[in-house]
Amino acid sequence: QVRLIMKAYSFIRENAPRVLSSVKDKSGTVHIPRISQYLYFLFAPTLIYRDNYPRNPTIRWGYVATKFAQVLGSLFYAYYIFVRLCIPQFRNSSQETFNLRGLVLCIFNSILPGVLILFLAFFAFLHCWLNAFAEMLRFADRMFYK
């Protein structure tokens, strides 16, 4: 929802001055973006609206398949981390009576797996998922991290 709000704000911020200046000048011609431009912007991995973006001439489907395979690999690895490192910690603590020492030990033993899962989520979404969609949309500006 935050991403969609940010995209809507960018769309309004880029197009409102055009509309307001044409109303003020009473020129009668208002350049309103087409629906296809707005839909492309919604799926493109950018938060800044432009009427046209640099485009690649072709789609590299092998690259797209590789990125989606990396997303699936990240999901399976996160599942493995949960099953092997997180769930046993809390399963053992649920069989004992509650004490603060046990809770603190469970939390500290889950910090490293949690950080690994956080890195996997960032890699899967920000690198693999966005690059796959950028390639399918032929989006040429790949400066996600700048």
C-alpha atoms as a printed R data frame, in Angstrom:
    type eleno elety resid chain resno      x       y       z
1   ATOM     1    CA   GLN     A     1  0.000   0.000   0.000
2   ATOM     2    CA   VAL     A     2  2.842   2.373   0.771
3   ATOM     3    CA   ARG     A     3  4.375   1.712  -2.646
4   ATOM     4    CA   LEU     A     4  1.059   2.440  -4.371
5   ATOM     5    CA   ILE     A     5  0.598   5.642  -2.366
6   ATOM     6    CA   MET     A     6  4.117   6.747  -3.307
7   ATOM     7    CA   LYS     A     7  3.456   5.979  -6.979
8   ATOM     8    CA   ALA     A     8  0.132   7.860  -6.922
9   ATOM     9    CA   TYR     A     9  1.845  10.847  -5.299
10  ATOM    10    CA   SER     A    10  4.559  10.852  -7.955
11  ATOM    11    CA   PHE     A    11  1.969  10.595 -10.736
12  ATOM    12    CA   ILE     A    12 -0.024  13.528  -9.346
13  ATOM    13    CA   ARG     A    13  3.076  15.593  -8.647
14  ATOM    14    CA   GLU     A    14  4.376  15.191 -12.199
15  ATOM    15    CA   ASN     A    15  1.038  15.797 -13.960
16  ATOM    16    CA   ALA     A    16 -0.668  18.440 -11.804
17  ATOM    17    CA   PRO     A    17  1.585  21.329 -12.938
18  ATOM    18    CA   ARG     A    18  0.842  20.504 -16.592
19  ATOM    19    CA   VAL     A    19 -2.892  20.512 -16.017
20  ATOM    20    CA   LEU     A    20 -2.828  23.642 -13.867
21  ATOM    21    CA   SER     A    21 -0.678  25.575 -16.351
22  ATOM    22    CA   SER     A    22 -2.986  24.677 -19.251
23  ATOM    23    CA   VAL     A    23 -6.013  25.748 -17.196
24  ATOM    24    CA   LYS     A    24 -4.306  29.014 -16.232
25  ATOM    25    CA   ASP     A    25 -3.328  29.728 -19.869
26  ATOM    26    CA   LYS     A    26 -6.743  28.563 -21.113
27  ATOM    27    CA   SER     A    27 -4.984  26.910 -24.012
28  ATOM    28    CA   GLY     A    28 -7.570  24.163 -24.259
29  ATOM    29    CA   THR     A    29 -5.048  21.389 -24.902
30  ATOM    30    CA   VAL     A    30 -4.178  19.421 -21.818
31  ATOM    31    CA   HIS     A    31 -1.596  16.681 -22.083
32  ATOM    32    CA   ILE     A    32 -3.056  13.898 -19.956
33  ATOM    33    CA   PRO     A    33 -1.138  10.617 -19.789
34  ATOM    34    CA   ARG     A    34 -2.698   7.567 -21.399
35  ATOM    35    CA   ILE     A    35 -3.899   4.649 -19.302
36  ATOM    36    CA   SER     A    36 -1.165   2.450 -20.802
37  ATOM    37    CA   GLN     A    37  1.508   4.887 -19.551
38  ATOM    38    CA   TYR     A    38  0.035   4.824 -16.052
39  ATOM    39    CA   LEU     A    39 -0.234   1.018 -16.004
40  ATOM    40    CA   TYR     A    40  3.349   0.680 -17.190
41  ATOM    41    CA   PHE     A    41  4.405   3.028 -14.382
42  ATOM    42    CA   LEU     A    42  2.513   0.941 -11.810
43  ATOM    43    CA   PHE     A    43  4.448  -2.200 -12.737
44  ATOM    44    CA   ALA     A    44  7.816  -0.611 -13.532
45  ATOM    45    CA   PRO     A    45 10.380  -0.743 -10.715
46  ATOM    46    CA   THR     A    46 10.539   3.006 -10.226
47  ATOM    47    CA   LEU     A    47  8.848   5.547  -7.997
48  ATOM    48    CA   ILE     A    48  9.308   8.540 -10.314
49  ATOM    49    CA   TYR     A    49  6.686   9.003 -13.008
50  ATOM    50    CA   ARG     A    50  7.765   9.872 -16.540
51  ATOM    51    CA   ASP     A    51  5.742   9.684 -19.736
52  ATOM    52    CA   ASN     A    52  8.470   7.596 -21.386
53  ATOM    53    CA   TYR     A    53 11.229   5.442 -19.912
54  ATOM    54    CA   PRO     A    54 14.319   4.051 -21.628
55  ATOM    55    CA   ARG     A    55 13.425   0.643 -23.083
56  ATOM    56    CA   ASN     A    56 15.483  -2.354 -24.151
57  ATOM    57    CA   PRO     A    57 14.777  -3.691 -27.646
58  ATOM    58    CA   THR     A    58 14.203  -7.317 -26.555
59  ATOM    59    CA   ILE     A    59 13.327  -9.402 -23.524
60  ATOM    60    CA   ARG     A    60 15.917 -11.911 -22.331
61  ATOM    61    CA   TRP     A    61 13.658 -14.759 -21.188
62  ATOM    62    CA   GLY     A    62 16.601 -16.782 -19.854
63  ATOM    63    CA   TYR     A    63 17.464 -13.900 -17.544
64  ATOM    64    CA   VAL     A    64 13.830 -13.691 -16.368
65  ATOM    65    CA   ALA     A    65 13.753 -17.447 -15.681
66  ATOM    66    CA   THR     A    66 17.026 -17.180 -13.751
67  ATOM    67    CA   LYS     A    67 15.687 -14.382 -11.559
68  ATOM    68    CA   PHE     A    68 12.446 -16.247 -10.810
69  ATOM    69    CA   ALA     A    69 14.475 -19.385 -10.010
70  ATOM    70    CA   GLN     A    70 16.520 -17.290  -7.567
71  ATOM    71    CA   VAL     A    71 13.291 -16.072  -5.935
72  ATOM    72    CA   LEU     A    72 12.123 -19.688  -5.534
73  ATOM    73    CA   GLY     A    73 15.544 -20.704  -4.215
74  ATOM    74    CA   SER     A    74 15.407 -17.881  -1.675
75  ATOM    75    CA   LEU     A    75 11.953 -19.010  -0.536
76  ATOM    76    CA   PHE     A    76 13.085 -22.614  -0.107
77  ATOM    77    CA   TYR     A    77 16.207 -21.514   1.761
78  ATOM    78    CA   ALA     A    78 14.123 -19.303   4.085
79  ATOM    79    CA   TYR     A    79 11.816 -22.285   4.705
80  ATOM    80    CA   TYR     A    80 14.863 -24.427   5.512
81  ATOM    81    CA   ILE     A    81 16.156 -21.807   7.974
82  ATOM    82    CA   PHE     A    82 12.749 -21.663   9.692
83  ATOM    83    CA   VAL     A    83 12.430 -25.439   9.956
84  ATOM    84    CA   ARG     A    84 15.994 -26.117  11.104
85  ATOM    85    CA   LEU     A    85 16.847 -23.090  13.231
86  ATOM    86    CA   CYS     A    86 13.731 -21.200  14.376
87  ATOM    87    CA   ILE     A    87 10.943 -23.702  14.954
88  ATOM    88    CA   PRO     A    88 12.961 -26.118  17.178
89  ATOM    89    CA   GLN     A    89 13.871 -23.253  19.512
90  ATOM    90    CA   PHE     A    90 10.282 -22.278  20.148
91  ATOM    91    CA   ARG     A    91  8.957 -25.853  20.127
92  ATOM    92    CA   ASN     A    92 11.279 -26.718  22.998
93  ATOM    93    CA   SER     A    93 10.294 -23.604  24.918
94  ATOM    94    CA   SER     A    94  6.581 -24.352  24.574
95  ATOM    95    CA   GLN     A    95  6.984 -27.612  26.493
96  ATOM    96    CA   GLU     A    96  8.615 -25.954  29.485
97  ATOM    97    CA   THR     A    97  7.127 -23.614  32.035
98  ATOM    98    CA   PHE     A    98  7.529 -19.936  31.235
99  ATOM    99    CA   ASN     A    99 10.630 -18.232  32.509
100 ATOM   100    CA   LEU     A   100 12.394 -15.091  31.394
101 ATOM   101    CA   ARG     A   101 15.747 -16.814  30.891
102 ATOM   102    CA   GLY     A   102 14.276 -19.298  28.409
103 ATOM   103    CA   LEU     A   103 12.533 -16.541  26.479
104 ATOM   104    CA   VAL     A   104 15.722 -14.469  26.216
105 ATOM   105    CA   LEU     A   105 17.700 -17.525  25.062
106 ATOM   106    CA   CYS     A   106 15.089 -18.293  22.390
107 ATOM   107    CA   ILE     A   107 15.181 -14.731  21.141
108 ATOM   108    CA   PHE     A   108 18.985 -14.595  21.033
109 ATOM   109    CA   ASN     A   109 19.150 -17.967  19.277
110 ATOM   110    CA   SER     A   110 16.696 -16.649  16.660
111 ATOM   111    CA   ILE     A   111 18.559 -13.426  15.864
112 ATOM   112    CA   LEU     A   112 20.988 -14.926  13.330
113 ATOM   113    CA   PRO     A   113 18.316 -16.908  11.459
114 ATOM   114    CA   GLY     A   114 16.104 -13.810  11.464
115 ATOM   115    CA   VAL     A   115 18.856 -11.689   9.941
116 ATOM   116    CA   LEU     A   116 19.496 -14.375   7.312
117 ATOM   117    CA   ILE     A   117 15.815 -14.418   6.411
118 ATOM   118    CA   LEU     A   118 15.784 -10.612   6.241
119 ATOM   119    CA   PHE     A   119 18.741 -10.657   3.821
120 ATOM   120    CA   LEU     A   120 17.012 -13.340   1.765
121 ATOM   121    CA   ALA     A   121 13.829 -11.277   1.589
122 ATOM   122    CA   PHE     A   122 15.714  -8.189   0.430
123 ATOM   123    CA   PHE     A   123 17.659 -10.205  -2.140
124 ATOM   124    CA   ALA     A   124 14.570 -12.016  -3.410
125 ATOM   125    CA   PHE     A   125 12.412  -8.914  -3.743
126 ATOM   126    CA   LEU     A   126 14.739  -5.999  -4.405
127 ATOM   127    CA   HIS     A   127 17.185  -7.798  -6.641
128 ATOM   128    CA   CYS     A   128 15.528 -10.816  -8.224
129 ATOM   129    CA   TRP     A   129 11.823  -9.882  -8.379
130 ATOM   130    CA   LEU     A   130 12.323  -6.274  -9.484
131 ATOM   131    CA   ASN     A   131 14.961  -7.228 -12.059
132 ATOM   132    CA   ALA     A   132 12.703  -9.942 -13.492
133 ATOM   133    CA   PHE     A   133  9.804  -7.512 -13.887
134 ATOM   134    CA   ALA     A   134 12.127  -4.830 -15.262
135 ATOM   135    CA   GLU     A   135 13.317  -7.278 -17.908
136 ATOM   136    CA   MET     A   136  9.783  -8.376 -18.808
137 ATOM   137    CA   LEU     A   137  8.742  -4.723 -19.157
138 ATOM   138    CA   ARG     A   138 11.958  -3.980 -21.137
139 ATOM   139    CA   PHE     A   139 12.778  -1.313 -18.535
140 ATOM   140    CA   ALA     A   140 16.341  -0.208 -19.308
141 ATOM   141    CA   ASP     A   141 17.149   1.981 -16.288
142 ATOM   142    CA   ARG     A   142 18.354  -0.539 -13.683
143 ATOM   143    CA   MET     A   143 19.689   1.780 -10.992
144 ATOM   144    CA   PHE     A   144 17.525   0.346  -8.182
145 ATOM   145    CA   TYR     A   145 20.192   0.785  -5.530
146 ATOM   146    CA   LYS     A   146 21.138   4.402  -6.274
